[in-house]
Amino acid sequence: MQRRGSQATITGTWVNSFDITDDLKKPKKVSADELAALSPLERFKLTHQSIRRNWNVSAIFPNPHVIKAYQYPDTDKSTARFSWSVPDLANLRVFCGQEFGWPIDTVDSKLLPVVRAVSRGFQAQTRIDGYFTSYNDNIKYAKIRSKRLKAVVNDIKGLKKPRKHEHD
């Protein structure tokens, strides 16, 4: 039994999951009919042409395993009621050490903030990113090119540039 729609549904998901005019230097107008007529490989190349000119994409794009994952998502079939519990830190340390090759200090720096948050309780449903707000991973964000957008972001961050007065 197919759980999540047909090939057309999957293709529709891919088509609708991005805007083909994003980041194109000269956006092209493409109708839905034209998009539907393209093969998945042609659609991929069209939507990513501003990022790289020559893509080395497999002739079997999209991979049948990806299609199967859409059609038959791997989910827990258990009907048992879900319950929260504190993570098994000892076994997680062993797993992270064996599978990722992490030393114990790295494992602890990643897991202990989560364990502390879990032990505080589950009064409210939170998002996973809330557990990592104090984690410094040296993320580099893309440079903002738009002057107006940069001004808005700086304003939000509290980095307002002093405005020049006409009398100065």
Coordinates of C-alpha atoms in Angstrom, one line a residue:
M1 CA 0.0 0.0 0.0
Q2 CA 1.3 3.4 -1.0
R3 CA 1.2 5.7 2.0
R4 CA 1.8 9.2 0.6
G5 CA 0.5 9.7 -2.9
S6 CA 1.6 9.0 -6.3
Q7 CA 4.6 10.0 -8.5
A8 CA 2.7 13.1 -9.5
T9 CA 2.3 14.1 -5.9
I10 CA 6.0 13.7 -5.2
T11 CA 6.9 15.6 -8.4
G12 CA 4.4 18.3 -7.3
T13 CA 6.1 18.5 -3.9
W14 CA 9.5 19.0 -5.6
V15 CA 8.1 21.6 -8.0
N16 CA 6.3 23.5 -5.2
S17 CA 9.1 23.4 -2.7
F18 CA 11.1 26.1 -4.3
D19 CA 10.7 29.2 -6.4
I20 CA 12.5 28.8 -9.7
T21 CA 13.2 32.5 -9.9
D22 CA 15.0 32.7 -6.5
D23 CA 18.6 34.0 -7.0
L24 CA 18.5 33.9 -10.8
K25 CA 20.3 36.8 -12.3
K26 CA 17.8 37.2 -15.1
P27 CA 14.6 35.5 -13.9
K28 CA 12.8 33.5 -16.6
K29 CA 9.1 33.2 -16.7
V30 CA 8.2 29.6 -16.8
S31 CA 4.6 28.4 -16.8
A32 CA 3.4 25.4 -14.8
D33 CA 2.9 23.5 -18.0
E34 CA 6.5 24.1 -19.0
L35 CA 7.7 23.0 -15.6
A36 CA 5.6 19.9 -15.6
A37 CA 7.0 19.0 -19.0
L38 CA 10.6 19.1 -17.7
S39 CA 12.2 16.0 -16.4
P40 CA 13.3 16.1 -12.8
L41 CA 16.9 16.5 -13.9
E42 CA 16.1 19.4 -16.2
R43 CA 14.0 21.0 -13.5
F44 CA 16.9 20.7 -11.0
K45 CA 19.4 22.2 -13.4
L46 CA 17.0 25.1 -14.2
T47 CA 16.3 25.9 -10.6
H48 CA 20.0 25.7 -9.6
Q49 CA 21.6 27.4 -12.6
S50 CA 22.7 30.5 -10.8
I51 CA 24.6 28.4 -8.2
R52 CA 26.7 26.3 -10.5
R53 CA 26.9 26.1 -14.3
N54 CA 27.9 22.4 -14.7
W55 CA 26.2 19.9 -12.4
N56 CA 27.4 16.3 -12.3
V57 CA 24.1 14.7 -11.6
S58 CA 23.4 11.0 -11.9
A59 CA 21.4 9.9 -15.0
I60 CA 18.9 8.3 -12.6
F61 CA 18.0 11.6 -10.9
P62 CA 16.0 11.7 -8.8
N63 CA 17.2 8.6 -7.0
P64 CA 14.6 5.9 -6.6
H65 CA 15.5 5.6 -3.0
V66 CA 14.4 9.2 -2.4
I67 CA 11.1 8.6 -4.2
K68 CA 10.6 5.5 -2.0
A69 CA 11.3 7.5 1.1
Y70 CA 8.6 10.0 0.1
Q71 CA 6.1 7.2 -0.6
Y72 CA 6.9 5.0 2.4
P73 CA 8.3 7.2 5.2
D74 CA 10.1 5.2 7.9
T75 CA 8.0 5.9 11.0
D76 CA 7.5 4.2 14.3
K77 CA 4.7 1.7 13.9
S78 CA 4.2 1.4 17.7
T79 CA 0.7 2.1 19.1
A80 CA 2.1 2.4 22.6
R81 CA 1.5 5.7 24.3
F82 CA 4.5 8.0 24.1
S83 CA 6.2 9.1 27.3
W84 CA 9.1 11.4 28.0
S85 CA 12.1 10.3 30.0
V86 CA 15.6 11.6 30.7
P87 CA 18.0 10.4 28.0
D88 CA 20.4 7.6 28.8
L89 CA 23.5 9.7 28.9
A90 CA 26.0 6.7 29.5
N91 CA 24.8 4.9 26.4
L92 CA 24.7 8.1 24.3
R93 CA 28.3 8.8 25.3
V94 CA 29.3 5.4 24.1
F95 CA 27.3 5.7 20.9
C96 CA 28.7 9.2 20.0
G97 CA 32.2 8.0 20.7
Q98 CA 31.9 4.9 18.6
E99 CA 29.8 6.2 15.7
F100 CA 31.2 9.8 15.4
G101 CA 34.6 9.3 16.9
W102 CA 34.0 12.2 19.4
P103 CA 36.1 12.4 22.5
I104 CA 34.1 12.5 25.8
D105 CA 34.6 16.3 26.1
T106 CA 32.9 16.9 22.8
V107 CA 30.1 14.5 23.6
D108 CA 29.5 16.2 27.0
S109 CA 29.5 19.7 25.4
K110 CA 26.7 18.6 23.0
L111 CA 24.6 16.4 25.3
L112 CA 24.8 18.0 28.7
P113 CA 22.8 21.1 27.8
V114 CA 20.0 18.9 26.4
V115 CA 20.0 16.7 29.5
R116 CA 19.9 19.8 31.8
A117 CA 16.9 21.1 29.8
V118 CA 15.1 17.8 29.9
S119 CA 15.6 17.5 33.6
R120 CA 14.0 20.9 34.2
G121 CA 10.8 19.4 33.0
F122 CA 8.3 19.5 30.2
Q123 CA 6.0 22.3 31.2
A124 CA 5.8 23.6 27.6
Q125 CA 6.3 22.1 24.2
T126 CA 9.5 23.7 22.9
R127 CA 11.4 23.5 19.6
I128 CA 14.7 21.6 19.4
D129 CA 16.7 24.7 18.5
G130 CA 15.8 26.1 22.0
Y131 CA 18.2 23.5 23.4
F132 CA 21.2 24.9 21.4
T133 CA 20.9 28.6 21.9
S134 CA 24.0 28.8 24.1
Y135 CA 25.9 26.5 21.8
N136 CA 28.6 28.5 19.8
D137 CA 29.2 26.7 16.5
N138 CA 30.8 29.6 14.6
I139 CA 28.0 29.7 12.0
K140 CA 28.9 32.1 9.2
Y141 CA 25.8 33.7 7.6
A142 CA 25.7 34.9 4.1
K143 CA 26.6 38.6 3.6
I144 CA 23.6 40.8 3.2
R145 CA 23.9 42.8 0.0
S146 CA 20.7 44.8 0.2
K147 CA 21.3 48.1 2.0
R148 CA 17.7 48.3 3.1
L149 CA 17.7 44.7 4.5
K150 CA 21.1 45.3 6.1
A151 CA 19.6 48.4 7.8
V152 CA 16.7 46.4 9.1
V153 CA 18.9 43.6 10.4
N154 CA 21.2 46.0 12.1
D155 CA 18.2 47.8 13.6
I156 CA 16.9 44.5 15.1
K157 CA 20.4 43.7 16.4
G158 CA 20.7 47.2 18.0
L159 CA 23.5 48.2 15.7
K160 CA 21.9 51.3 14.4
K161 CA 24.2 53.7 12.6
P162 CA 23.8 57.3 13.8
R163 CA 21.9 59.3 11.3
K164 CA 23.6 62.4 9.9
H165 CA 21.7 65.6 10.6
E166 CA 21.5 68.3 8.0
H167 CA 23.2 70.8 10.3
D168 CA 26.3 68.6 11.1

